[in-house]
Structures are given as structure tokens and as C-alpha cells.
PDB file of C-alpha atoms in Angstrom:
ATOM      1  CA  MET A   1      31.224 144.782 -79.637  1.00 84.00           C
ATOM      2  CA  THR A   2      30.303 148.873 -79.573  1.00 92.00           C
ATOM      3  CA  LEU A   3      31.840 151.067 -81.470  1.00 94.00           C
ATOM      4  CA  TYR A   4      33.846 152.206 -77.971  1.00 97.00           C
ATOM      5  CA  ALA A   5      35.116 149.113 -77.313  1.00 95.00           C
ATOM      6  CA  PHE A   6      36.084 148.542 -81.053  1.00 93.00           C
ATOM      7  CA  GLY A   7      37.731 151.830 -80.735  1.00 96.00           C
ATOM      8  CA  LEU A   8      39.716 150.511 -77.389  1.00 97.00           C
ATOM      9  CA  ILE A   9      40.839 147.809 -78.982  1.00 96.00           C
ATOM     10  CA  MET A  10      41.724 149.673 -82.253  1.00 95.00           C
ATOM     11  CA  SER A  11      44.133 152.130 -80.102  1.00 97.00           C
ATOM     12  CA  GLY A  12      45.911 149.610 -78.073  1.00 97.00           C
ATOM     13  CA  VAL A  13      46.496 147.582 -81.075  1.00 96.00           C
ATOM     14  CA  VAL A  14      48.160 151.143 -83.321  1.00 97.00           C
ATOM     15  CA  LEU A  15      50.083 151.877 -79.741  1.00 97.00           C
ATOM     16  CA  ASN A  16      51.127 147.997 -79.481  1.00 97.00           C
ATOM     17  CA  ALA A  17      52.395 147.864 -82.795  1.00 97.00           C
ATOM     18  CA  LEU A  18      53.996 151.754 -82.292  1.00 97.00           C
ATOM     19  CA  ALA A  19      55.277 150.144 -79.486  1.00 97.00           C
ATOM     20  CA  GLN A  20      57.335 147.596 -81.503  1.00 96.00           C
ATOM     21  CA  PHE A  21      58.310 149.442 -84.368  1.00 97.00           C
ATOM     22  CA  LEU A  22      60.164 152.195 -81.632  1.00 97.00           C
ATOM     23  CA  LEU A  23      61.919 149.228 -80.259  1.00 95.00           C
ATOM     24  CA  LYS A  24      63.312 148.007 -83.565  1.00 95.00           C
ATOM     25  CA  MET A  25      63.978 151.400 -84.682  1.00 95.00           C
ATOM     26  CA  ALA A  26      66.106 151.516 -80.639  1.00 94.00           C
ATOM     27  CA  THR A  27      67.737 148.718 -81.772  1.00 90.00           C
ATOM     28  CA  ASN A  28      68.665 149.514 -85.000  1.00 92.00           C
ATOM     29  CA  LYS A  29      70.573 152.294 -83.750  1.00 89.00           C
ATOM     30  CA  VAL A  30      72.688 150.041 -80.926  1.00 85.00           C
ATOM     31  CA  GLY A  31      73.585 147.285 -83.131  1.00 82.00           C
ATOM     32  CA  VAL A  32      73.399 143.825 -82.860  1.00 82.00           C
ATOM     33  CA  ILE A  33      72.748 142.128 -79.047  1.00 77.00           C
ATOM     34  CA  GLU A  34      74.202 139.187 -78.053  1.00 76.00           C
ATOM     35  CA  ALA A  35      73.770 137.120 -75.304  1.00 73.00           C
ATOM     36  CA  SER A  36      76.291 137.875 -73.188  1.00 72.00           C
ATOM     37  CA  SER A  37      76.228 141.863 -74.063  1.00 63.00           C
ATOM     38  CA  ALA A  38      72.820 141.582 -72.690  1.00 60.00           C
ATOM     39  CA  LEU A  39      73.824 141.293 -69.284  1.00 64.00           C
ATOM     40  CA  SER A  40      76.105 143.925 -70.064  1.00 73.00           C
ATOM     41  CA  LEU A  41      75.123 147.556 -68.145  1.00 73.00           C
ATOM     42  CA  SER A  42      76.916 149.352 -70.393  1.00 77.00           C
ATOM     43  CA  ALA A  43      75.137 148.112 -73.605  1.00 74.00           C
ATOM     44  CA  MET A  44      71.827 148.219 -71.918  1.00 79.00           C
ATOM     45  CA  SER A  45      72.317 151.909 -70.992  1.00 84.00           C
ATOM     46  CA  ALA A  46      72.980 152.316 -75.104  1.00 83.00           C
ATOM     47  CA  LEU A  47      69.945 150.776 -75.553  1.00 85.00           C
ATOM     48  CA  PHE A  48      67.654 151.807 -72.698  1.00 89.00           C
ATOM     49  CA  LEU A  49      68.816 155.548 -73.331  1.00 90.00           C
ATOM     50  CA  GLN A  50      67.977 155.908 -76.702  1.00 92.00           C
ATOM     51  CA  TRP A  51      65.093 157.989 -77.633  1.00 95.00           C
ATOM     52  CA  PRO A  52      62.806 155.250 -79.469  1.00 96.00           C
ATOM     53  CA  MET A  53      63.234 152.813 -76.471  1.00 95.00           C
ATOM     54  CA  ILE A  54      61.843 155.451 -73.991  1.00 96.00           C
ATOM     55  CA  LEU A  55      59.132 156.287 -76.082  1.00 97.00           C
ATOM     56  CA  GLY A  56      58.358 152.381 -77.425  1.00 97.00           C
ATOM     57  CA  LEU A  57      58.246 151.542 -73.216  1.00 97.00           C
ATOM     58  CA  PHE A  58      56.408 154.426 -72.838  1.00 97.00           C
ATOM     59  CA  CYS A  59      53.521 153.374 -75.602  1.00 97.00           C
ATOM     60  CA  TYR A  60      54.084 149.571 -74.351  1.00 96.00           C
ATOM     61  CA  GLY A  61      52.180 150.993 -70.759  1.00 97.00           C
ATOM     62  CA  PHE A  62      49.635 152.972 -72.622  1.00 97.00           C
ATOM     63  CA  SER A  63      48.913 150.152 -74.714  1.00 97.00           C
ATOM     64  CA  LEU A  64      48.538 147.876 -71.860  1.00 97.00           C
ATOM     65  CA  LEU A  65      46.319 150.926 -69.889  1.00 97.00           C
ATOM     66  CA  ILE A  66      43.972 150.976 -72.920  1.00 98.00           C
ATOM     67  CA  TRP A  67      43.793 147.047 -73.481  1.00 97.00           C
ATOM     68  CA  LEU A  68      42.623 146.448 -69.665  1.00 97.00           C
ATOM     69  CA  MET A  69      39.897 149.103 -70.671  1.00 97.00           C
ATOM     70  CA  ALA A  70      38.979 146.738 -73.799  1.00 97.00           C
ATOM     71  CA  LEU A  71      39.261 143.387 -72.298  1.00 97.00           C
ATOM     72  CA  SER A  72      36.425 144.681 -69.270  1.00 97.00           C
ATOM     73  CA  ARG A  73      34.351 145.084 -72.395  1.00 97.00           C
ATOM     74  CA  VAL A  74      35.093 142.231 -75.172  1.00 95.00           C
ATOM     75  CA  ASP A  75      35.597 138.781 -74.920  1.00 93.00           C
ATOM     76  CA  VAL A  76      39.351 137.825 -75.088  1.00 93.00           C
ATOM     77  CA  THR A  77      38.602 135.271 -77.785  1.00 90.00           C
ATOM     78  CA  LEU A  78      37.464 138.449 -79.851  1.00 89.00           C
ATOM     79  CA  ALA A  79      39.747 140.915 -78.899  1.00 92.00           C
ATOM     80  CA  TYR A  80      43.272 138.997 -78.751  1.00 91.00           C
ATOM     81  CA  PRO A  81      42.944 138.122 -82.429  1.00 89.00           C
ATOM     82  CA  MET A  82      42.209 141.906 -83.377  1.00 91.00           C
ATOM     83  CA  LEU A  83      46.008 142.768 -82.232  1.00 92.00           C
ATOM     84  CA  ALA A  84      46.830 140.852 -85.777  1.00 91.00           C
ATOM     85  CA  PHE A  85      45.996 144.640 -87.085  1.00 92.00           C
ATOM     86  CA  GLY A  86      49.909 144.754 -85.469  1.00 93.00           C
ATOM     87  CA  TYR A  87      51.083 143.125 -88.360  1.00 91.00           C
ATOM     88  CA  VAL A  88      49.823 144.983 -91.106  1.00 92.00           C
ATOM     89  CA  ILE A  89      51.103 148.512 -89.313  1.00 94.00           C
ATOM     90  CA  ASN A  90      54.501 147.168 -88.914  1.00 94.00           C
ATOM     91  CA  ALA A  91      55.040 145.697 -91.858  1.00 94.00           C
ATOM     92  CA  ALA A  92      53.750 148.853 -93.748  1.00 94.00           C
ATOM     93  CA  ALA A  93      56.359 150.771 -91.269  1.00 95.00           C
ATOM     94  CA  ALA A  94      59.560 148.572 -91.450  1.00 95.00           C
ATOM     95  CA  GLN A  95      59.128 148.832 -95.420  1.00 95.00           C
ATOM     96  CA  ALA A  96      58.594 152.680 -96.030  1.00 96.00           C
ATOM     97  CA  PHE A  97      61.299 153.478 -92.415  1.00 95.00           C
ATOM     98  CA  LEU A  98      63.365 151.304 -91.977  1.00 94.00           C
ATOM     99  CA  ASN A  99      63.742 149.748 -95.745  1.00 95.00           C
ATOM    100  CA  GLU A 100      62.588 145.967 -94.850  1.00 94.00           C
ATOM    101  CA  PRO A 101      62.104 144.031 -97.585  1.00 94.00           C
ATOM    102  CA  VAL A 102      58.360 142.317 -97.188  1.00 94.00           C
ATOM    103  CA  SER A 103      57.701 140.663-100.161  1.00 95.00           C
ATOM    104  CA  LEU A 104      54.424 139.564-101.967  1.00 96.00           C
ATOM    105  CA  GLN A 105      54.491 136.306-100.002  1.00 96.00           C
ATOM    106  CA  ARG A 106      54.373 137.782 -96.753  1.00 94.00           C
ATOM    107  CA  TRP A 107      51.640 140.766 -97.447  1.00 95.00           C
ATOM    108  CA  VAL A 108      49.388 137.642 -98.750  1.00 96.00           C
ATOM    109  CA  ALA A 109      50.550 135.788 -95.536  1.00 94.00           C
ATOM    110  CA  ILE A 110      48.837 138.827 -93.255  1.00 92.00           C
ATOM    111  CA  GLY A 111      46.086 139.380 -95.709  1.00 93.00           C
ATOM    112  CA  VAL A 112      44.564 135.726 -94.685  1.00 94.00           C
ATOM    113  CA  ILE A 113      45.581 135.993 -91.438  1.00 91.00           C
ATOM    114  CA  LEU A 114      43.280 139.253 -91.306  1.00 90.00           C
ATOM    115  CA  LEU A 115      40.261 137.555 -93.062  1.00 93.00           C
ATOM    116  CA  GLY A 116      40.810 135.089 -90.539  1.00 89.00           C
ATOM    117  CA  VAL A 117      40.414 138.125 -87.925  1.00 87.00           C
ATOM    118  CA  ALA A 118      37.407 139.203 -90.147  1.00 87.00           C
ATOM    119  CA  LEU A 119      35.451 136.082 -89.867  1.00 89.00           C
ATOM    120  CA  LEU A 120      36.194 135.888 -85.563  1.00 83.00           C
ATOM    121  CA  ALA A 121      34.758 139.581 -85.363  1.00 80.00           C
ATOM    122  CA  ARG A 122      31.829 138.239 -87.523  1.00 80.00           C
ATOM    123  CA  SER A 123      30.948 135.143 -84.944  1.00 76.00           C
TER     124      SER A 123
END
């Protein structure tokens, strides 16, 4: 894998993780979304008018474009597992900014996943 392809993959991963984090921020602002309210126009407009939701959707779109550029250069069996780095980014961001608890067991589990990704990348 070239350095450029790796940069594309990691850019896509970071943008995807940022999108997830922003979507979580948006849902935190509007509260629990029930199945019945998910179909409600007023409930959805309250959600989709939140700045984190708008920015999160933009990040998703941009990450998709970057991801397509990466997939055109790297096998999907190598690129897709790299999304696991998003676990680390979101766990750290959720703990730091959303005050979500991330236990030692979760960090160890994330570490095991990343070890698998590292082994895969060396293949």
C-alpha cells in the first residue's frame, strides 16, 4: 500500500468517525428517538436542523468520496478493516467530550481489534 493510499484510507476513517460523533451530539440534543417519532416530520426536522447533524452528514458525504478514491487503489479486504481505527477515535472523543464511560475492558477489546488490523495490514 502506498503512503498516499494509506492517507486516503485514514482520512476517510477520521471523517467517518467524526460523522458518527457529530450524529451522536445531535441525538443528545434532541433526546431519545422512538420508532413512532422517527416517522414524525416535526421530530425529524428538530433532529436534522441541529448543526451537528448537518455537519455530520457533510462529513459522511466527504468521507464517501475519499473512501471511493482509496478503494480504487487498495483491496477492500485491506481497506475495510482499517475502519476499526474509528473505534479508537470515537471512544476517546466520547469519553472526553460526551462524558461517556469507557471501561478498561472496552479499551482492551479495542486494542485486540487494532492488533488484528495491524496483522492484516502486514499481510
